[in-house]
Coordinates of C-alpha atoms in Angstrom, one line a residue:
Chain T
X457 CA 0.1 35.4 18.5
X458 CA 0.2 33.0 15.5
X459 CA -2.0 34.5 12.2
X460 CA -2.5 32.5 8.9
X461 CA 0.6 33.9 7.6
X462 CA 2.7 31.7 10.3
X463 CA 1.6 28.8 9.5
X464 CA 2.0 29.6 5.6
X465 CA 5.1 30.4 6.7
X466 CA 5.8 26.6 8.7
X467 CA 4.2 25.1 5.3
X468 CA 6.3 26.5 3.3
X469 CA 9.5 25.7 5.1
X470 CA 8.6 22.6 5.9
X471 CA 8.3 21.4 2.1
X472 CA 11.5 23.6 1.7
X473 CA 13.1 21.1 5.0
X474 CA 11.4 17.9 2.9
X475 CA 13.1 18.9 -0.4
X476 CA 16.6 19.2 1.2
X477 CA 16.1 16.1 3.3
X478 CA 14.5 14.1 0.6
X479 CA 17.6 11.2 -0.3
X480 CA 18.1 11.2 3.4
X481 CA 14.3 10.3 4.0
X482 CA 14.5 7.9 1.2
X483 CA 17.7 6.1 2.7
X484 CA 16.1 5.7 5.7
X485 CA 13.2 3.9 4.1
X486 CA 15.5 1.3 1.8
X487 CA 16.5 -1.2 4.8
X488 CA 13.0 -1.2 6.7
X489 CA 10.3 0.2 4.3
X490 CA 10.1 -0.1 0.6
X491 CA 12.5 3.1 -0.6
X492 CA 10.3 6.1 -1.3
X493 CA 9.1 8.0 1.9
X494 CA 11.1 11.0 0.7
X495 CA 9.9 11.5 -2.9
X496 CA 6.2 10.7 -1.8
X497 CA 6.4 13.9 1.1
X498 CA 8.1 15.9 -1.3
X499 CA 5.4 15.5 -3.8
X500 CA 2.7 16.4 -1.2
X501 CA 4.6 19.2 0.5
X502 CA 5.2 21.1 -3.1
X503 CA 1.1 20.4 -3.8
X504 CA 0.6 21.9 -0.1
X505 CA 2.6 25.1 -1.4
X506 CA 1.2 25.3 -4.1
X507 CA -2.2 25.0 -3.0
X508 CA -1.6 27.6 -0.5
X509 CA 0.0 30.1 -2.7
X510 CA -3.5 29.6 -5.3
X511 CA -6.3 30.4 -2.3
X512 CA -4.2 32.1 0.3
X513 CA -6.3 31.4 3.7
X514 CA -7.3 33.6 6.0
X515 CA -7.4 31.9 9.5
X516 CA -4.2 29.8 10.7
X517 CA -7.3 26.7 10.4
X518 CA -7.9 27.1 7.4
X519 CA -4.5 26.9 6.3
X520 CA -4.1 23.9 8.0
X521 CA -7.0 22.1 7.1
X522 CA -6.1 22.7 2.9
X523 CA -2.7 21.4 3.4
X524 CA -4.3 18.4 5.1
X525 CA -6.7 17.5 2.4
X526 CA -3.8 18.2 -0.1
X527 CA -1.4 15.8 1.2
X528 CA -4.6 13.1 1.5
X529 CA -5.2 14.0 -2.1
X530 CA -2.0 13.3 -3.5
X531 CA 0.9 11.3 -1.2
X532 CA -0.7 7.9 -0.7
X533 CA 0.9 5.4 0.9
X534 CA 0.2 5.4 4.7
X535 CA 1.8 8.9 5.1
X536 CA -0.7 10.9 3.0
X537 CA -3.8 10.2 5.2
X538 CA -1.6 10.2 8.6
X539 CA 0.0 13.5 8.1
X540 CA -3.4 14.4 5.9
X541 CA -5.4 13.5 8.8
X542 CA -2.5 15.6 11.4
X543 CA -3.0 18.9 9.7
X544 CA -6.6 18.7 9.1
X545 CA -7.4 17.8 12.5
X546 CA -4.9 20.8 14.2
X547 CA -6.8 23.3 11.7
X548 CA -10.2 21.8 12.4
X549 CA -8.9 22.1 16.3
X550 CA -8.0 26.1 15.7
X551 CA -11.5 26.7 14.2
X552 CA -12.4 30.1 12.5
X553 CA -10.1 32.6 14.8
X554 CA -7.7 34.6 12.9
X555 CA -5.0 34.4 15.7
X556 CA -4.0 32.3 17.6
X557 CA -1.8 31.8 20.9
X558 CA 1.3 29.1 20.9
X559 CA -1.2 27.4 23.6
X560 CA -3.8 27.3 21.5
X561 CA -1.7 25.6 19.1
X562 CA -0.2 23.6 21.1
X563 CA -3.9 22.2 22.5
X564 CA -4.9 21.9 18.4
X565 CA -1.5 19.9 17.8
X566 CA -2.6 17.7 20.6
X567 CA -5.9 17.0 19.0
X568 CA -4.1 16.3 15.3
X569 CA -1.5 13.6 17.5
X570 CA -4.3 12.0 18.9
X571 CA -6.3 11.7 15.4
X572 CA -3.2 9.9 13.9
X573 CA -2.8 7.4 16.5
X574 CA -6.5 6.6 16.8
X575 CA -6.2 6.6 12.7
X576 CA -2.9 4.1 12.7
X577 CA -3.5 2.3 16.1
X578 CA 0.2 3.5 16.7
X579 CA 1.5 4.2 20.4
X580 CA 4.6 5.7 21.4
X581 CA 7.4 2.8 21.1
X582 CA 5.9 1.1 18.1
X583 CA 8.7 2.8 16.1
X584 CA 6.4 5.4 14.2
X585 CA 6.2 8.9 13.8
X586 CA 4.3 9.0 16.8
X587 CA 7.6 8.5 19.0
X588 CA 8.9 12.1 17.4
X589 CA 4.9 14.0 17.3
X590 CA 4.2 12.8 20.8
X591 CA 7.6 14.2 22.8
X592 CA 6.9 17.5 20.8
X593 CA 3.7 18.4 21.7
X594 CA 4.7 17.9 25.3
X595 CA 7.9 20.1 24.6
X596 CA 6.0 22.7 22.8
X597 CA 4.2 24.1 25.7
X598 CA 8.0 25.3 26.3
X599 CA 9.4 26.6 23.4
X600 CA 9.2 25.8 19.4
X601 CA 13.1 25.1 20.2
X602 CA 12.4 22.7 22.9
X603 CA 9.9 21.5 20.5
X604 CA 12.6 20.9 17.8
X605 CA 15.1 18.7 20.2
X606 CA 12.1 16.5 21.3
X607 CA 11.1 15.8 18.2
X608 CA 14.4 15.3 16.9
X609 CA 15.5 13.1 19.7
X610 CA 12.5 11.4 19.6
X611 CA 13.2 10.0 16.2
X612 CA 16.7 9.0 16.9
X613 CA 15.1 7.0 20.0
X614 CA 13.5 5.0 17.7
X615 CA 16.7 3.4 16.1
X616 CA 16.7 0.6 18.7
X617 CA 12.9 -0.3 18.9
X618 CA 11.2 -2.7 17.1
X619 CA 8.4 -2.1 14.8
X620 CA 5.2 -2.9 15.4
X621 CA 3.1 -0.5 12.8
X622 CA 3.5 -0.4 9.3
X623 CA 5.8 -1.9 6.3
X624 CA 8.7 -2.2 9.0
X625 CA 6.3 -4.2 11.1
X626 CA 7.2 -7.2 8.5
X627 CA 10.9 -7.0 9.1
X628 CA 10.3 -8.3 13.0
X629 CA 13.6 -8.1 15.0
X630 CA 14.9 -6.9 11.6
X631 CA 13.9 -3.8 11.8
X632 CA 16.3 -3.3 15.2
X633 CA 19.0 -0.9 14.3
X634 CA 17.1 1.3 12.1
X635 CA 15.7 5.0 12.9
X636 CA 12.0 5.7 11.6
X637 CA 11.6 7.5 8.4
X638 CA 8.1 8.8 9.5
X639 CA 9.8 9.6 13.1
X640 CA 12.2 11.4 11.2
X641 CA 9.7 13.3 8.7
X642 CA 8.0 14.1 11.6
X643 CA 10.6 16.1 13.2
X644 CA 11.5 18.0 10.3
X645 CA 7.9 19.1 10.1
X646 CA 8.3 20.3 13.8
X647 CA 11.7 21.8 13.2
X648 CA 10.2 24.1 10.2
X649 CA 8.0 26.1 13.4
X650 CA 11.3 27.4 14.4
X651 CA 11.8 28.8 11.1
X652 CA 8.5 29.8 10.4
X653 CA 8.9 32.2 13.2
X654 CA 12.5 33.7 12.3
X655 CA 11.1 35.1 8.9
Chain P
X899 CA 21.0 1.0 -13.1
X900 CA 19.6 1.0 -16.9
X901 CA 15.9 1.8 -16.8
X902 CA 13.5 1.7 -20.0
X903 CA 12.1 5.1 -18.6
X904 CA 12.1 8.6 -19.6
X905 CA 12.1 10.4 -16.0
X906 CA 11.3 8.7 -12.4
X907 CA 8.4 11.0 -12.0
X908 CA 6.5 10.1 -15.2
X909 CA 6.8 6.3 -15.1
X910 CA 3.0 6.0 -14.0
X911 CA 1.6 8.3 -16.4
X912 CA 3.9 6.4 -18.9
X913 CA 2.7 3.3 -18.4
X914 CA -1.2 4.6 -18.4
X915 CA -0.9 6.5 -21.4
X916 CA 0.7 2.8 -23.1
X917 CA -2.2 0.8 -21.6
X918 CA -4.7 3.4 -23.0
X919 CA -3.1 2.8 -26.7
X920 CA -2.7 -0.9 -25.9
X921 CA -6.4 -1.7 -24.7
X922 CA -9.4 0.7 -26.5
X923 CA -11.4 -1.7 -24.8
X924 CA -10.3 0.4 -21.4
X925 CA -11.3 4.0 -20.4
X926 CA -8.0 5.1 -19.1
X927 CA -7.9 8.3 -17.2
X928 CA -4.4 9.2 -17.2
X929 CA -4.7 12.3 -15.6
X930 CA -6.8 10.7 -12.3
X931 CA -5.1 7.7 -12.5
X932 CA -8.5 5.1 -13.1
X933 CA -8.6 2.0 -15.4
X934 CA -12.1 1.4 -16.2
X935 CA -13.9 -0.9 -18.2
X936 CA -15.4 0.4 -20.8
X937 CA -19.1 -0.5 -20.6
X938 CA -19.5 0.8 -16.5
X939 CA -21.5 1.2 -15.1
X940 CA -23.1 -2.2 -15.9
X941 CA -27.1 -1.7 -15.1
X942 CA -27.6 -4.0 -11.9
X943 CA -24.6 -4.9 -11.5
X944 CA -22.2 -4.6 -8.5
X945 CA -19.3 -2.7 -9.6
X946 CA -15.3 -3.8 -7.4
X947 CA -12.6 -1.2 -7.8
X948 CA -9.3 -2.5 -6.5
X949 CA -6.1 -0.5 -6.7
X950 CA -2.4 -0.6 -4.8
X951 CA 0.8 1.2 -5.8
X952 CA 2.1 0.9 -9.7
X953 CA 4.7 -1.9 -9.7
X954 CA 3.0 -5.1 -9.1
X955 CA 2.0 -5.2 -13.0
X956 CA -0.4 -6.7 -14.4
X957 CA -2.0 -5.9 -11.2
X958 CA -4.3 -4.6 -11.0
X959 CA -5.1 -2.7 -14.5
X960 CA -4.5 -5.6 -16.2
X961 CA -7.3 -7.6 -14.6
X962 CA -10.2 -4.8 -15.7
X963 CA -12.8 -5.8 -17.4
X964 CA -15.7 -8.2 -17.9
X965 CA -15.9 -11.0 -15.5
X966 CA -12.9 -9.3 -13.3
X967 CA -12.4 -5.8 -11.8
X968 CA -14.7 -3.0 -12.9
X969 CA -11.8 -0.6 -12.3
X970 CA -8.5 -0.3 -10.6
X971 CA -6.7 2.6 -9.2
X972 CA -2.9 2.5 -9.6
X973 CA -1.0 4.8 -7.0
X974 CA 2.4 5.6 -7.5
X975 CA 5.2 2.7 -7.3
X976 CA 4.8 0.5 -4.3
X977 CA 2.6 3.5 -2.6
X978 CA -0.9 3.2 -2.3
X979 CA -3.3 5.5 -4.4
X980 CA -5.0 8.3 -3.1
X981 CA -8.6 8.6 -2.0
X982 CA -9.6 11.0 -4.4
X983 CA -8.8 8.0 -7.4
X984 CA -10.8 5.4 -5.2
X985 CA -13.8 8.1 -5.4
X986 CA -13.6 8.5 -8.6
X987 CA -13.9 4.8 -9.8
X988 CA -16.4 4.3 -7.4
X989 CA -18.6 6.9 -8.8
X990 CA -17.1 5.7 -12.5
X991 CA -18.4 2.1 -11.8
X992 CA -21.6 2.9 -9.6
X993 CA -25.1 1.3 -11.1
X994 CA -26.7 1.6 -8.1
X995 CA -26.0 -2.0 -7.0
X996 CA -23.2 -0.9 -4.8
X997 CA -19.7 -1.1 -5.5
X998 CA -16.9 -3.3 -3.6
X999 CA -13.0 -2.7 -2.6
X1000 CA -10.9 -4.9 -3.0
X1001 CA -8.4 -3.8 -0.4
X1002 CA -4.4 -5.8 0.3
X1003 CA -3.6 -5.7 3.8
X1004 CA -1.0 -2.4 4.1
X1005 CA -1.4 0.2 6.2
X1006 CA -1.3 2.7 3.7
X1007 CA -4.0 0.7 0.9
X1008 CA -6.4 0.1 4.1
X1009 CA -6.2 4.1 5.4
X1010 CA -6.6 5.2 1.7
X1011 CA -9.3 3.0 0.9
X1012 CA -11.8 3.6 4.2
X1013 CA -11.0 7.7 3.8
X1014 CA -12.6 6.9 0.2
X1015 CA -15.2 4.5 1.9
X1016 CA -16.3 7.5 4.0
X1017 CA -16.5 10.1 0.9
X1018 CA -18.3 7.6 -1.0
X1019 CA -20.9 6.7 1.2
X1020 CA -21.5 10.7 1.9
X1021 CA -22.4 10.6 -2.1
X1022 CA -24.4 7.8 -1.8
X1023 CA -22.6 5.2 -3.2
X1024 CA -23.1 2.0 -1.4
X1025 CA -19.5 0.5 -0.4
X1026 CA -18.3 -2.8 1.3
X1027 CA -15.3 -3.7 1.6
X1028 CA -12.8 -7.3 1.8
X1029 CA -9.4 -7.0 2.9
X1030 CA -6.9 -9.4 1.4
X1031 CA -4.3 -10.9 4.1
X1032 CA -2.9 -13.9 2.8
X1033 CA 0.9 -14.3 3.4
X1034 CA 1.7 -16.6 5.8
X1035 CA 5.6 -15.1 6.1
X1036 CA 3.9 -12.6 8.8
X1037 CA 4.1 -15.4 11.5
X1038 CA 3.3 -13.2 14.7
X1039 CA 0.2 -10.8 13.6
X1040 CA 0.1 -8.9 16.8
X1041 CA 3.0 -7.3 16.8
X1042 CA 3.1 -6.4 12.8
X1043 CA 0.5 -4.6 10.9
X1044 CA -1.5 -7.9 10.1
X1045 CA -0.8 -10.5 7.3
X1046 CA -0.1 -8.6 3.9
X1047 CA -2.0 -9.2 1.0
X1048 CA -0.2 -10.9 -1.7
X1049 CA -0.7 -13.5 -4.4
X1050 CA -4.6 -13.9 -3.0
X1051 CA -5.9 -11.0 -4.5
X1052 CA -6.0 -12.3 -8.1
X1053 CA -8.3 -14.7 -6.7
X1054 CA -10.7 -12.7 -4.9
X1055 CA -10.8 -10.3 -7.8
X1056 CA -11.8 -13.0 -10.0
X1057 CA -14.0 -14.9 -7.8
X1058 CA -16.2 -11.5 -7.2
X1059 CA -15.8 -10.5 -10.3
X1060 CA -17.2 -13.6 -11.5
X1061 CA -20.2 -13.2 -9.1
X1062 CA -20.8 -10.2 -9.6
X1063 CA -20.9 -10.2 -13.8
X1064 CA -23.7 -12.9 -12.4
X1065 CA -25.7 -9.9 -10.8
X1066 CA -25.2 -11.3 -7.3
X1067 CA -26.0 -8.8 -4.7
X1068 CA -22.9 -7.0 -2.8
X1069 CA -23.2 -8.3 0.2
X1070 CA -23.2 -12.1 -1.7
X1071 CA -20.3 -10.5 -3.7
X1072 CA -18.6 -9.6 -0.5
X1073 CA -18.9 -13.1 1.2
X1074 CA -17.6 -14.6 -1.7
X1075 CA -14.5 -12.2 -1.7
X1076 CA -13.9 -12.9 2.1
X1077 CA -14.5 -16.8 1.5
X1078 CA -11.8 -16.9 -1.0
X1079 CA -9.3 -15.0 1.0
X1080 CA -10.0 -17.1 4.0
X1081 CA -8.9 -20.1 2.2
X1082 CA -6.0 -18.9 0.7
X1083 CA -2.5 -18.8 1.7
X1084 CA 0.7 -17.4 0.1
X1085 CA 4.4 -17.3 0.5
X1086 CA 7.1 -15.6 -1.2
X1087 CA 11.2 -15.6 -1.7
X1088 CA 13.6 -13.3 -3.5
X1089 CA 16.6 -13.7 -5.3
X1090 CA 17.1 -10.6 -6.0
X1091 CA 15.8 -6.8 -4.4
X1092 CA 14.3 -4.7 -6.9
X1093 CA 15.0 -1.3 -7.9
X1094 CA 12.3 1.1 -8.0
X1095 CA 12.7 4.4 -10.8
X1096 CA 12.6 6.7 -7.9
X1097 CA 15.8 5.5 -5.9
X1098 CA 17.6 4.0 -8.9
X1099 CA 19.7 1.7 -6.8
X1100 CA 18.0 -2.1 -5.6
X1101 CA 16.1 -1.3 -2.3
X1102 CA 17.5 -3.7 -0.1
X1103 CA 21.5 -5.5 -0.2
X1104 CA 21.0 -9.2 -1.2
X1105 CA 24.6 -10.9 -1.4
X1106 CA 24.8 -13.4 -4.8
X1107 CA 24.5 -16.4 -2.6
X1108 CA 21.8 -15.8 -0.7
X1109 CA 18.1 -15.7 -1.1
X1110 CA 15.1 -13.7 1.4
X1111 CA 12.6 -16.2 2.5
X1112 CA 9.1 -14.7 3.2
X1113 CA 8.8 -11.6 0.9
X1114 CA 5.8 -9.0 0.4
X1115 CA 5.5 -7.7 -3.3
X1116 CA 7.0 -4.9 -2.2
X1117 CA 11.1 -3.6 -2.3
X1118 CA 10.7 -4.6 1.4
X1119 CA 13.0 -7.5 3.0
X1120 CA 11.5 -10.9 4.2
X1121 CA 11.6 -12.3 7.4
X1122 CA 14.8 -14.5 7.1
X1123 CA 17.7 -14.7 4.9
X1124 CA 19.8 -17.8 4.1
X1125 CA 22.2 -19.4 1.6
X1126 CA 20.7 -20.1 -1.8
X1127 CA 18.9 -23.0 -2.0
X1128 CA 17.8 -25.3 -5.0
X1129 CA 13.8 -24.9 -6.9
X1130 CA 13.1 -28.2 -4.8
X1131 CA 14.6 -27.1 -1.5
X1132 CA 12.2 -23.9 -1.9
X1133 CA 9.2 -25.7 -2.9
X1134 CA 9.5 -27.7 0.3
X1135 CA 10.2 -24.3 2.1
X1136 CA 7.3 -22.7 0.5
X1137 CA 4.7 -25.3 0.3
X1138 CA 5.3 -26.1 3.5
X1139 CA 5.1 -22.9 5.2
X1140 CA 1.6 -22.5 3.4
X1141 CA 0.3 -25.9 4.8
X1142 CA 1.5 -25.4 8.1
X1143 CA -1.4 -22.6 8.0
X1144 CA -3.6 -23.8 5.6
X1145 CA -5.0 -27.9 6.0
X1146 CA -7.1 -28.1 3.0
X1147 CA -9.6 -30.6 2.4
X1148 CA -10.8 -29.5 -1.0
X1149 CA -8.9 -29.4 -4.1
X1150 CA -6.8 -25.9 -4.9
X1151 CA -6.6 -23.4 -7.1
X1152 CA -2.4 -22.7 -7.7
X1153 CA -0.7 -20.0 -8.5
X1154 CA 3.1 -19.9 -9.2
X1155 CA 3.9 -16.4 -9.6
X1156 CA 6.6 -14.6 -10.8
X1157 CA 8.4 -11.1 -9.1
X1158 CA 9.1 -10.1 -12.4
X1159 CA 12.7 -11.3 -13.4
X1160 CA 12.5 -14.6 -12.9
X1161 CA 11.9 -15.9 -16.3
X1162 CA 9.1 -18.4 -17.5
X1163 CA 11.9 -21.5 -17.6
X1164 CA 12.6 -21.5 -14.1
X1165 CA 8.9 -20.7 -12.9
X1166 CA 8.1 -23.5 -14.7
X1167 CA 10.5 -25.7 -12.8
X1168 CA 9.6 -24.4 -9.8
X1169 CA 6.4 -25.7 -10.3
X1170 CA 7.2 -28.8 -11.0
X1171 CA 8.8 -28.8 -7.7
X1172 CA 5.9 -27.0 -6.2
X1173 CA 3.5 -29.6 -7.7
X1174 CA 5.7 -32.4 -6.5
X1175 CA 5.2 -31.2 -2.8
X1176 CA 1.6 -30.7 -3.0
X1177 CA 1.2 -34.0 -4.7
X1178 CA 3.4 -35.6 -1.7
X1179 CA 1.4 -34.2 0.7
X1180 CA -1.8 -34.7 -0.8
X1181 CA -3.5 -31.6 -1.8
X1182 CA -4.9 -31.9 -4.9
X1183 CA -4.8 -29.1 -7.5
X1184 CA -7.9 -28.2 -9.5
X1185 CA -6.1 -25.0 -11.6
X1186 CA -3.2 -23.8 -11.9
X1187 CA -1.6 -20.6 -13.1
X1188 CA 1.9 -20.4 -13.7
X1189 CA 3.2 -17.0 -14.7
X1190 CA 4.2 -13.1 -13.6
X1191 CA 0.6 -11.9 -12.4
X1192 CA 1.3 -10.1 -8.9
X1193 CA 5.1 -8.7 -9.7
X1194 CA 7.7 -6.8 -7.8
X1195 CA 9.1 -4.7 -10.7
X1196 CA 12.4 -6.4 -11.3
X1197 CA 12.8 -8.8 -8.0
X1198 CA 13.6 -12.4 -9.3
X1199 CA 12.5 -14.8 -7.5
X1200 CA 8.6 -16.5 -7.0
X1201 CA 5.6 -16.6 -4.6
X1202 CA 3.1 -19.8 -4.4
X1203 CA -0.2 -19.1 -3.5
X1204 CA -3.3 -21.9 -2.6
X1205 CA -6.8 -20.6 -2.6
X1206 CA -8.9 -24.3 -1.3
X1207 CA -12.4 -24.2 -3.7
X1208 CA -15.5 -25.8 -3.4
X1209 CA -17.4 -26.1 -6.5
X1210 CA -19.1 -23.1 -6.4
X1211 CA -16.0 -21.0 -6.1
X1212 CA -14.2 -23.4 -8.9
X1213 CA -17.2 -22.5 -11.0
X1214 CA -16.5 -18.9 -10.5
X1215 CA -13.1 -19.5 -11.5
X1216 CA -14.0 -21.1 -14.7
X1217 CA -16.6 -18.3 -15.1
X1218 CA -15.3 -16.4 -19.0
X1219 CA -13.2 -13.3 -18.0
X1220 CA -11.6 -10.7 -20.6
X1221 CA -9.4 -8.9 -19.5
X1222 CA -5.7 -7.7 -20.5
X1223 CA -3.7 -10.0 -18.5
X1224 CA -6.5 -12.6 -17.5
X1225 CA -8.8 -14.2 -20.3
X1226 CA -10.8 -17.3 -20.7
X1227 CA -14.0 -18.6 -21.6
X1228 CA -14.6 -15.7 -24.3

């Protein structure tokens, strides 16, 4: 069972993944995008921790749905309200219980994939961070390791697709050649579930 | 790279807290990030907020005040602001009359502004909304995120702004908006990429001889690179591009904008060439603007912009505005 400290725990690491990854996210974001996907998470991630350390929820929800309306509230760009609108919509998903089972989750995580595309009118292959979420909620029914791969395969999948969503979108065949930033963010946020649980 | 910054992370708040010393007759929330003019909300009058990351100076702060933008929300550089800033200005600017966003077509400014739509409307505050998309270098719209906003926006801001200082309705307000961006067209090139604070190094490679046809106002790449050409060779590039999209009937306004290194001699030429073109091809120009309005921190290089008027929207134009970066008539 998953409790409220988890996914404290899976917030926590993944601002601690963001931080380390940062420059790396950044780079990514120079040839395609405009040079500032990894400052931007970082900001939200650290407001998301320290939210969560001021009101300490009770229900793995509730947890969820703050660090949503955290990010919303301070990482702009299109990434604030599409991982905003992720987290809030996977808390909203768990409702009020104060466990949950990795099914459970996974069904909730579903729910949040589904509100990003239907918020960004992204499908898998448009070279988004779709490509990483979507493989990992299928691979999560697994394992949070299977979970991990997916995600991080996912994003390396996207280095020969064209983009069709977003700033990249502009670059046309340009943008060939180039993994995802968001792909890439994505699967260190699904990579931080397998540390969340070895704490 | 030498920057005329104390740290990355405080450039925005830098820049606010200068404005607020610069212009008493702003209300500059430095903290929440809002320009406002300083008499909103104006009693009966529709109130427009427009905002878009920091960078693109003076857009939008500096086109606050009467006749122009009622406020402006600057996010951080080249990232869109956040809903809770949009909120704020809304309910800042409010009368009653409704207010109107002035949104640029990127993902992240059109997500960030309808999220703030939504919480406005749940306290009451009357919202439309006109989405700027105006740059003709985003040739194949279905497979990008839609034409970006550029160069256009200046004009809808002060078109609406116009009309609304008038005490036109929103939803006249909001017609007027979407007629100007619907005739107006804009297209950009780069000498140069920028650098923004936070990466320190320019955001894309540019060799010495070349130039990037088809830029956004962002650090992002255009659509096609080639070998450096002359100010008349990208007038005829530009101009061109613009009226292969745009057949206008009516006289335009003209904007020659500047990235924001590309100093005031060469713009100048440019428009020479650019007026050259538009004279060859017959489009005659009513106003003109020649200048850095709608930058990309420090990208050299120049965007043209047509908006075709009738006489009502050239009276708009003419209408006085007072603002920091935009004043006439007062």
């Amino acid at each position: 069972m998953l409790d409220a400290e988890f996914f404290r725990r899976w917030m926590t690491a993944t601002a601690a993944s963001v931080d380390r990854e940062a420059e790396r996210l950044t780079a990514l974001d120079s040839p395609i995008g405009d040079a500032d996907h990894g400052s931007n998470l970082q900001r939200g991630f650290t407001a998301v921790v320290t939210a969560l350390e001021k009101e300490a929820p009770d229900t793995p929800g509730a947890v969820l749905t703050l660090a949503g309306r955290r990010l919303i509230s301070t990482v702009g760009g299109a990434s604030g309200p599409l991982y905003g609108t992720l987290l809030r919509r996977t808390g909203k998903a768990l409702g009020d219980a104060a466990e949950v089972t990795e099914e459970q989750f996974t069904d909730a995580l579903r729910a949040g994939v589904d509100a990003v595309m239907a918020l960004g009118g992204a499908a898998p292959g448009d070279k988004t961070m779709i490509d990483a979420l979507v493989p990992a909620v299928d691979a999560l029914a697994e394992s949070f390791g299977a979970a991990k791969t997916a995600a991080e395969e996912g994003a390396v999948a996207t280095t020969p697709l064209q983009a069709r969503k977003g700033r990249a979108s502009y670059l046309g065949e340009r943008s060939i050649g180039h993994q995802d930033p968001g792909a890439t963010s994505s699967s260190l946020l699904i990579g931080a579930l397998m540390e969340a649980r070895d704490e | 790279m030498k920057m005329l910054i104390n740290v990355a992370e405080t450039v925005v708040a830098d820049a606010l807290r200068g404005m607020a010393a610069a212009h008493p007759e702003l209300t500059v929330d430095v903290d929440n990030r809002v320009i406002v003019r300083r008499d909103a909300p104006v009693p009966g009058r529709v109130g427009l907020v427009s905002g878009g990351g920091s960078g693109h100076e003076p857009l939008h702060g500096g086109f606050v005040g009467p006749g122009m933008l009622s406020a402006a929300c600057p996010g951080e550089v080249f990232t869109s602001p956040v809903p809770d800033q949009m909120l704020r200005a809304a309910a800042a600017v409010n009368s009653g009359a409704g207010v109107l966003f002035i949104v640029k077509n990127y993902t992240g400014d059109v997500l960030n502004f309808d999220m703030a739509a939504e919480l406005a409307e749940d306290e009451g505050i009357q919202v439309a909304k006109v989405l700027v998309n105006d740059d003709v270098a985003v040739t194949d719209s279905l497979y990008t995120a839609g034409r970006r906003g550029t160069g256009a926006t200046l004009f809808v801001e002060k078109i609406a702004g116009a009309a609304a200082e008038e005490a036109a309705p929103l939803e006249r307000v909001q017609a007027l908006a979407r007629q100007v961006n619907e005739n107006s067209r804009s297209f950009g090139v780069a000498l140069s990429a920028c650098t923004t604070p936070a990466k320190g190094s320019p955001t894309f490679d540019l060799p010495p001889g070349e130039l990037e046809l088809g830029v956004g106002i962002h650090g992002e790449p255009g659509r096609e690179r080639r070998a450096m050409m002359t100010s008349h060779e990208i007038a005829d590039f530009s101009v061109n591009a613009i009226l292969e999209d745009l057949n206008p009937r009516n006289p335009v306004l003209l904007l020659v904008n500047g990235m924001g290194a590309t100093p005031l001699l060469e713009l100048y030429g440019f428009h020479a060439e650019v007026t050259r073109v538009l004279t060859e091809r017959g489009v005659p120009v009513a106003r003109t603007l020649v200048g850095n309005y709608v930058t990309s921190l420090d990208m050299a290089g120049a965007s043209v912009t047509l908006c075709q008027v009738d006489e009502e929207l050239l009276r708009l134009w003419d209408a006085p505005v007072k603002t920091p970066a935009l004043r006439w008539g007062v």
